[in-house]
mmCIF file of C-alpha atoms in Angstrom:
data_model
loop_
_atom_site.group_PDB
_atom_site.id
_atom_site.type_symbol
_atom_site.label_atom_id
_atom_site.label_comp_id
_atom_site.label_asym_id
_atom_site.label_seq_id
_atom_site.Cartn_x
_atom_site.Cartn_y
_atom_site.Cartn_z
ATOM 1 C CA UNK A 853 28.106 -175.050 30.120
ATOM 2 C CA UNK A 854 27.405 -176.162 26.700
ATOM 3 C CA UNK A 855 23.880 -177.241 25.428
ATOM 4 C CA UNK A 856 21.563 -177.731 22.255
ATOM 5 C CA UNK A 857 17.701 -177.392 22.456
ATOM 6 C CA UNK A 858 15.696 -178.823 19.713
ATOM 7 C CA UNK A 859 12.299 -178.795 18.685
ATOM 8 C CA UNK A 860 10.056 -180.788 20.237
ATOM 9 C CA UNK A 861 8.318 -184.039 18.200
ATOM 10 C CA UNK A 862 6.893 -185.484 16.938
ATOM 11 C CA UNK A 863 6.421 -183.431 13.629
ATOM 12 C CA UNK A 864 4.330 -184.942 11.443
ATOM 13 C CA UNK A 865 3.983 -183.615 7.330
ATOM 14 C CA UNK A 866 2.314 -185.693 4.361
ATOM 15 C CA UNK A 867 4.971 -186.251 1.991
ATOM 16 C CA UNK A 868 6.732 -182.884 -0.272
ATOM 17 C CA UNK A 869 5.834 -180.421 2.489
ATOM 18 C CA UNK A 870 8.718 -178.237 3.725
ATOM 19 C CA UNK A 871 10.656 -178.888 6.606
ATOM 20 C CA UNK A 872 11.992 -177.163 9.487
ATOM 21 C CA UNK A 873 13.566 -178.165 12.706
ATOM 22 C CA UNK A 874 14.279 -175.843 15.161
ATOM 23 C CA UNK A 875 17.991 -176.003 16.711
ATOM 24 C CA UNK A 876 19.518 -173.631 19.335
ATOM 25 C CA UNK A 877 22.615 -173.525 21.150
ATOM 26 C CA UNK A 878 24.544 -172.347 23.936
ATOM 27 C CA UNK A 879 28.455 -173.105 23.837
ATOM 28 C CA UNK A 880 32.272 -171.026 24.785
ATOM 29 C CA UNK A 881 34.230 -170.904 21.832
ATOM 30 C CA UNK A 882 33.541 -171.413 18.725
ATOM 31 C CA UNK A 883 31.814 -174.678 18.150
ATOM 32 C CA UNK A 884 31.365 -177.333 15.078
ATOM 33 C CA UNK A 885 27.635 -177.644 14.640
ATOM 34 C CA UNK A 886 26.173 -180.999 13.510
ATOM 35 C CA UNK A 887 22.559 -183.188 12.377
ATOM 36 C CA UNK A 888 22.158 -186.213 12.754
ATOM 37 C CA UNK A 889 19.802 -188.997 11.481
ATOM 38 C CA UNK A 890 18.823 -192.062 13.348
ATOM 39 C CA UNK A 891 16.659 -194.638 11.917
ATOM 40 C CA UNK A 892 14.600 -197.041 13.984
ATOM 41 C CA UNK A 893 16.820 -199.956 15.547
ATOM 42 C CA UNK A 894 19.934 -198.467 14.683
ATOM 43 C CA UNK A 895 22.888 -196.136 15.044
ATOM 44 C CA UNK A 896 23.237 -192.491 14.230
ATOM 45 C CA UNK A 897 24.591 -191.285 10.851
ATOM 46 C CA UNK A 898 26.150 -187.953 10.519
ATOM 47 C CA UNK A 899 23.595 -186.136 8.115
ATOM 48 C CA UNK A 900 25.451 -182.371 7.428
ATOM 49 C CA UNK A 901 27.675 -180.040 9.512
ATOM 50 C CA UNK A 902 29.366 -176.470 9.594
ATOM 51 C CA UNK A 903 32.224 -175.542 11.446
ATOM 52 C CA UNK A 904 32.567 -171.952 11.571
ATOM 53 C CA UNK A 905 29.812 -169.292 11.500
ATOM 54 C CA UNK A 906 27.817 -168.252 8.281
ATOM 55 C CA UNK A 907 28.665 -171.842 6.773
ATOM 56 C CA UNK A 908 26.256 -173.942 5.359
ATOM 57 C CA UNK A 909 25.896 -177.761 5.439
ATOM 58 C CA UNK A 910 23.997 -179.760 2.594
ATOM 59 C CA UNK A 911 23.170 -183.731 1.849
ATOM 60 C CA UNK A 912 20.326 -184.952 0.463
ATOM 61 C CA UNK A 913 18.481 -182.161 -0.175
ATOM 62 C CA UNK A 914 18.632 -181.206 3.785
ATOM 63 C CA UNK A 915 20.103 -177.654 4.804
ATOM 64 C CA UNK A 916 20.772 -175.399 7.891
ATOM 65 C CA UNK A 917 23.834 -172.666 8.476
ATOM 66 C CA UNK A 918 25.598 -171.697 11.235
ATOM 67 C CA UNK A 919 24.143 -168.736 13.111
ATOM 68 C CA UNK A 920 26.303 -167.569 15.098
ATOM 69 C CA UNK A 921 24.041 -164.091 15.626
ATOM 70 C CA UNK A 922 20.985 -165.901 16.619
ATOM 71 C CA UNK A 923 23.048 -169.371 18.262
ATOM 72 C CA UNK A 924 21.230 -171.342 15.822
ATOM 73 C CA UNK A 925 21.394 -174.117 13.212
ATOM 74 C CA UNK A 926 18.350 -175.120 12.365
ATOM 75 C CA UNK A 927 17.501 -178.121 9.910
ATOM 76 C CA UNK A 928 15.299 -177.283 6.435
ATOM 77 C CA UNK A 929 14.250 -179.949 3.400
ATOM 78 C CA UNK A 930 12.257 -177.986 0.760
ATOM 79 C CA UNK A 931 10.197 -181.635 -0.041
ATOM 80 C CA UNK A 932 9.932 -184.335 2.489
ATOM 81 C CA UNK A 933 9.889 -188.042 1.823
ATOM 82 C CA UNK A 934 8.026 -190.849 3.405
ATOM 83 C CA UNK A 935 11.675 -192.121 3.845
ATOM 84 C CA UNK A 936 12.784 -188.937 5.883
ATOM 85 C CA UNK A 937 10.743 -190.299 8.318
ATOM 86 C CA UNK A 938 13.381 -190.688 11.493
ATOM 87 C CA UNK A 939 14.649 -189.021 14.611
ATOM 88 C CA UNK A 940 16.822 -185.760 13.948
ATOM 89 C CA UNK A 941 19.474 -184.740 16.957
ATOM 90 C CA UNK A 942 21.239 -181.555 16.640
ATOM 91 C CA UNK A 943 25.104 -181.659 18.008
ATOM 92 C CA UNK A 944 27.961 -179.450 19.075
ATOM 93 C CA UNK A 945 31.574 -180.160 19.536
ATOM 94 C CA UNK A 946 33.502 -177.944 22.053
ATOM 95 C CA UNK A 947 36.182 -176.038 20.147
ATOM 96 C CA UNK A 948 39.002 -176.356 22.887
ATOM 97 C CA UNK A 949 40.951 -178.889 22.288
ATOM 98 C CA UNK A 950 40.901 -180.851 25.285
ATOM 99 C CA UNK A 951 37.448 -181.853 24.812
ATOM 100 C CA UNK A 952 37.966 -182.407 20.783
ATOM 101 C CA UNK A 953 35.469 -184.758 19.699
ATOM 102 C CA UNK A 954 33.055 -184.705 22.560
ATOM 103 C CA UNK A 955 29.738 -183.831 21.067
ATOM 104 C CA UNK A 956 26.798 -182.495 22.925
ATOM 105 C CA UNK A 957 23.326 -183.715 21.799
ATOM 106 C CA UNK A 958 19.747 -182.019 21.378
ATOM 107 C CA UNK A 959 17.494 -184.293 22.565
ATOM 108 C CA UNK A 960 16.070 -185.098 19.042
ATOM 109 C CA UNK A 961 13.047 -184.665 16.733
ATOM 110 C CA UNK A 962 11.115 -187.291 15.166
ATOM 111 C CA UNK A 963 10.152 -187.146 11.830
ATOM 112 C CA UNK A 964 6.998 -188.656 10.475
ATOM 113 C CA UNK A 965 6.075 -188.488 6.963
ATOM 114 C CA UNK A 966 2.672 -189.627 5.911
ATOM 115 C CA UNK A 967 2.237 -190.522 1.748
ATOM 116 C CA UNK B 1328 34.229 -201.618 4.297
ATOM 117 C CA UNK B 1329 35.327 -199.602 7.250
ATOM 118 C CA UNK B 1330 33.421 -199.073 9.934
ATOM 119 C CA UNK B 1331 32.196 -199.739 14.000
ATOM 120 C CA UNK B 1332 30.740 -203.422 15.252
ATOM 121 C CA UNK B 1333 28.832 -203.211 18.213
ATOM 122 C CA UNK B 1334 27.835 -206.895 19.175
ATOM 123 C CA UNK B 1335 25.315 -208.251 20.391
ATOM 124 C CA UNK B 1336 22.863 -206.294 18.915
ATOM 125 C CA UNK B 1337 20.321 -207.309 21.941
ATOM 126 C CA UNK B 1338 21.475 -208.240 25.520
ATOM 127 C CA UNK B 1339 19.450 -209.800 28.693
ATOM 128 C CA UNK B 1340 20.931 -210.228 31.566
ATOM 129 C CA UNK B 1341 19.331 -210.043 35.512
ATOM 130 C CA UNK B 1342 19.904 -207.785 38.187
ATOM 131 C CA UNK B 1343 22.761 -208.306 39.804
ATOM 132 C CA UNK B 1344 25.181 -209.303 37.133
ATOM 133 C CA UNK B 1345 27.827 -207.508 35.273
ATOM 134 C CA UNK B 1346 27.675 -207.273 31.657
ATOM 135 C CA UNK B 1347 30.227 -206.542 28.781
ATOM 136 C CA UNK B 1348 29.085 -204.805 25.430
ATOM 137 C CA UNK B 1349 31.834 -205.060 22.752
ATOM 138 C CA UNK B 1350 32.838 -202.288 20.170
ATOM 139 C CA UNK B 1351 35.408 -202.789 17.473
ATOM 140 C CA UNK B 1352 36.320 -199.852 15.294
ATOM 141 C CA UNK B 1353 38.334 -201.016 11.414
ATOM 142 C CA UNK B 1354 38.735 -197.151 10.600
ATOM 143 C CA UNK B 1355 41.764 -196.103 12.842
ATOM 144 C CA UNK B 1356 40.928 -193.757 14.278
ATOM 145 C CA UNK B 1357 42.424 -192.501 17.898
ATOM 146 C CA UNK B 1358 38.944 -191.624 19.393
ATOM 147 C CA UNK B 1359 36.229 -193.604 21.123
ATOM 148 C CA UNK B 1360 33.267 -192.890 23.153
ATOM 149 C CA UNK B 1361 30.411 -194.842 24.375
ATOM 150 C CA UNK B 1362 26.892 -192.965 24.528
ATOM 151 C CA UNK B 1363 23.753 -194.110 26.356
ATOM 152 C CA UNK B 1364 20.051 -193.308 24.740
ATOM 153 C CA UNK B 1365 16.965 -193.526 26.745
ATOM 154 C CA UNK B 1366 13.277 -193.022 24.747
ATOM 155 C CA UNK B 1367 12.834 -189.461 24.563
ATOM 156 C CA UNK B 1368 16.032 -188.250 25.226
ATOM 157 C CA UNK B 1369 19.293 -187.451 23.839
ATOM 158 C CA UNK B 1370 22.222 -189.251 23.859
ATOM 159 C CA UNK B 1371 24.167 -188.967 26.948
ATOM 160 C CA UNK B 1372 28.406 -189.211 27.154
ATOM 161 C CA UNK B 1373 29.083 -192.323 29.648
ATOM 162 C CA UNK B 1374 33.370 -192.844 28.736
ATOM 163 C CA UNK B 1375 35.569 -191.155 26.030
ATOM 164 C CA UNK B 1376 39.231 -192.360 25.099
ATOM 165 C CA UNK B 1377 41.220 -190.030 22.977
ATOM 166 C CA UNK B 1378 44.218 -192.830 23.058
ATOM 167 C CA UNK B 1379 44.720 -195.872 23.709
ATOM 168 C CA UNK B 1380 45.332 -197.074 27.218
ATOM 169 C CA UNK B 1381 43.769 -193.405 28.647
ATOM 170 C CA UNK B 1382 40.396 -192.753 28.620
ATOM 171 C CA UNK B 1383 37.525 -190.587 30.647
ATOM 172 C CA UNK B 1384 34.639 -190.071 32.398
ATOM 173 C CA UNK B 1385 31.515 -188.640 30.648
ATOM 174 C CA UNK B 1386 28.316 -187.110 32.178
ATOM 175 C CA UNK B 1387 27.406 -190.592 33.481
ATOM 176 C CA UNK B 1388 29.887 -192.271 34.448
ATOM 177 C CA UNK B 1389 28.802 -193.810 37.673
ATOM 178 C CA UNK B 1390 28.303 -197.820 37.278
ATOM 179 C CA UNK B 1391 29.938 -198.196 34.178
ATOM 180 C CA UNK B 1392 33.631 -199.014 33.409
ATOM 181 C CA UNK B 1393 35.684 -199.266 30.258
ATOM 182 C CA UNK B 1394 39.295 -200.219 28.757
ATOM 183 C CA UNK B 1395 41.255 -199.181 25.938
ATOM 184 C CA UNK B 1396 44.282 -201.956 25.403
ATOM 185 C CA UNK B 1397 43.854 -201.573 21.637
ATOM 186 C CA UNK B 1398 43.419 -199.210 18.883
ATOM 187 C CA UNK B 1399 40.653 -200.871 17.592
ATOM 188 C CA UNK B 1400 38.544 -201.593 20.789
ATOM 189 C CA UNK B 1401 36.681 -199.896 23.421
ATOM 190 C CA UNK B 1402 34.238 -202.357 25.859
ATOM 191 C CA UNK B 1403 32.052 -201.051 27.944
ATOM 192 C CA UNK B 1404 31.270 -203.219 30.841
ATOM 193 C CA UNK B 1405 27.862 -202.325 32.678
ATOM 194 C CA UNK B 1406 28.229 -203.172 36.435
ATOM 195 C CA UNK B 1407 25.506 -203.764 38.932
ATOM 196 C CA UNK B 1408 26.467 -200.895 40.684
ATOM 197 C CA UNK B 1409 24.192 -198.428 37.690
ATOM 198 C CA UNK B 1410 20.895 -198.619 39.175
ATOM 199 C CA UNK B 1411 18.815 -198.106 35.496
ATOM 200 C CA UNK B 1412 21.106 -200.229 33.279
ATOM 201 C CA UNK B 1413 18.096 -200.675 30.932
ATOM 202 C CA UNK B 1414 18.700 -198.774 27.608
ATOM 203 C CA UNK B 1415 20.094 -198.849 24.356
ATOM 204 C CA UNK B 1416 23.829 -198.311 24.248
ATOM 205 C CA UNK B 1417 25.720 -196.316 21.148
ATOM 206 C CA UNK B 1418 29.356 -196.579 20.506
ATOM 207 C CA UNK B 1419 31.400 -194.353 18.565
ATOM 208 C CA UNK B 1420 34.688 -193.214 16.847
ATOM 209 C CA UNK B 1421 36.225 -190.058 15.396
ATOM 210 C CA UNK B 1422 39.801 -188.754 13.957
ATOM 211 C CA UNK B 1423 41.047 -186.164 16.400
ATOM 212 C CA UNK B 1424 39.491 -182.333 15.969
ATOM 213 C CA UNK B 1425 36.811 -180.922 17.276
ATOM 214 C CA UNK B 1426 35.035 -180.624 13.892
ATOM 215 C CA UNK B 1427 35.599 -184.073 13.282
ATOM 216 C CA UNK B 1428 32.301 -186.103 12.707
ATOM 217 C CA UNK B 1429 31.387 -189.281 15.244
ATOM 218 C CA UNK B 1430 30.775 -192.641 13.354
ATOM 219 C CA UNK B 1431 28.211 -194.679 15.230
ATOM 220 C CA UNK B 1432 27.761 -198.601 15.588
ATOM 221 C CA UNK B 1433 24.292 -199.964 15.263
ATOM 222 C CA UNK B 1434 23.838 -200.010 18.970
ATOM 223 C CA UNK B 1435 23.378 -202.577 21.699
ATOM 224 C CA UNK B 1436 20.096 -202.727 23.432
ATOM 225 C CA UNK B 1437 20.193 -203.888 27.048
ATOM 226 C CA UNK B 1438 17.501 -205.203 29.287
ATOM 227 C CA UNK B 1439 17.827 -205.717 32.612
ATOM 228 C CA UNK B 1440 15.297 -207.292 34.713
#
């Protein structure tokens, strides 16, 4: 079946250090790729995605592109903030249509950023 | 502003009872799902409803049950039959498509004791 398998945390950087989170997948298909970013005491918010292989999803200075060679997608930020500081999940979403919408979590990476 | 209410944002209740989290959704779209988070772990699928008045099981289905009489809303009612009802409860919507992002609500934290 499908899966994603993250890093482990928690990663901890002082603040403009470069960031990398490790994201690998196993899916049937071809499936949408997706971080994202939960901060404490609340819900998640979508932070980039890709949808087909080669593509590359950007926000806030945050990167990572759909390898579909090496089944990974892994999350980069060239300068951390202290207000990165959060819990990363990497997702997938099953390309057959019957299961449209059902994502598939990592089971996430917390961030912490030290000034 | 468009967007998903979950409500209340912290729930007690004791062993034995049934419990009802709510989740209303202003951005119309067709899809819902209700998620379950546990420290340390990903979120895990407990319902999904692609339409209204249809809906399915998820990974962890067992003690949970859920409607879908409207568009717009998508309870989740936590029975006394789920043995470890203790955890922090995520509810979401999407347009139909599998590359179609999830919007989450701020979550519902339950505590059972």
């Amino acid at each position: 079946g499908n899966s994603v398998t993250q890093m482990e945390g928690p990663v901890t950087l002082s603040e403009e250090a470069f960031l990398t989170i490790n994201c690998t997948y196993t899916a049937t298909g071809y499936p949408s790729l997706f971080w994202y970013v939960q901060y404490p005491g609340e819900g998640l918010q979508l932070l980039l995605k890709a949808t087909k292989a080669d593509d590359k999803g950007s926000n806030k200075g945050f990167e990572a592109t759909y390898r579909k060679e090496t089944t990974s997608f892994h999350l980069e930020k060239g300068s951390v903030q202290v207000s990165d500081s959060a819990v990363y999940f990497c997702a997938l979403s099953s390309s057959f249509y019957n299961q449209g919408g059902k994502l598939i979590f990592g089971q996430g990476t917390e961030l912490s950023v030290k000034p | 502003d468009g967007g998903i209410t979950q409500s209340p944002k912290y729930l007690f209740r004791k062993e034995g009872q049934n419990v009802t989290l709510s989740c209303e959704q202003n951005l119309n779209h067709d899809a819902m799902y209700w998620y379950r988070q546990d420290p340390g772990q990903g979120l895990r699928l407990i319902y999904y409803s692609q339409i209204v008045n249809d809906f399915q099981k998820g990974d962890i289905a067992e003690g949970y049950s859920v409607s879908r009489e409207k568009k717009e809303s998508f309870p989740l009612t936590v029975t006394s039959a789920q043995k470890n009802p203790t955890a922090f409860y995520l509810c979401a919507s999407s347009m139909e498509g599998a590359s179609s992002p999830l919007h989450f609500g701020n979550g519902t934290r339950l505590t059972v004791t």
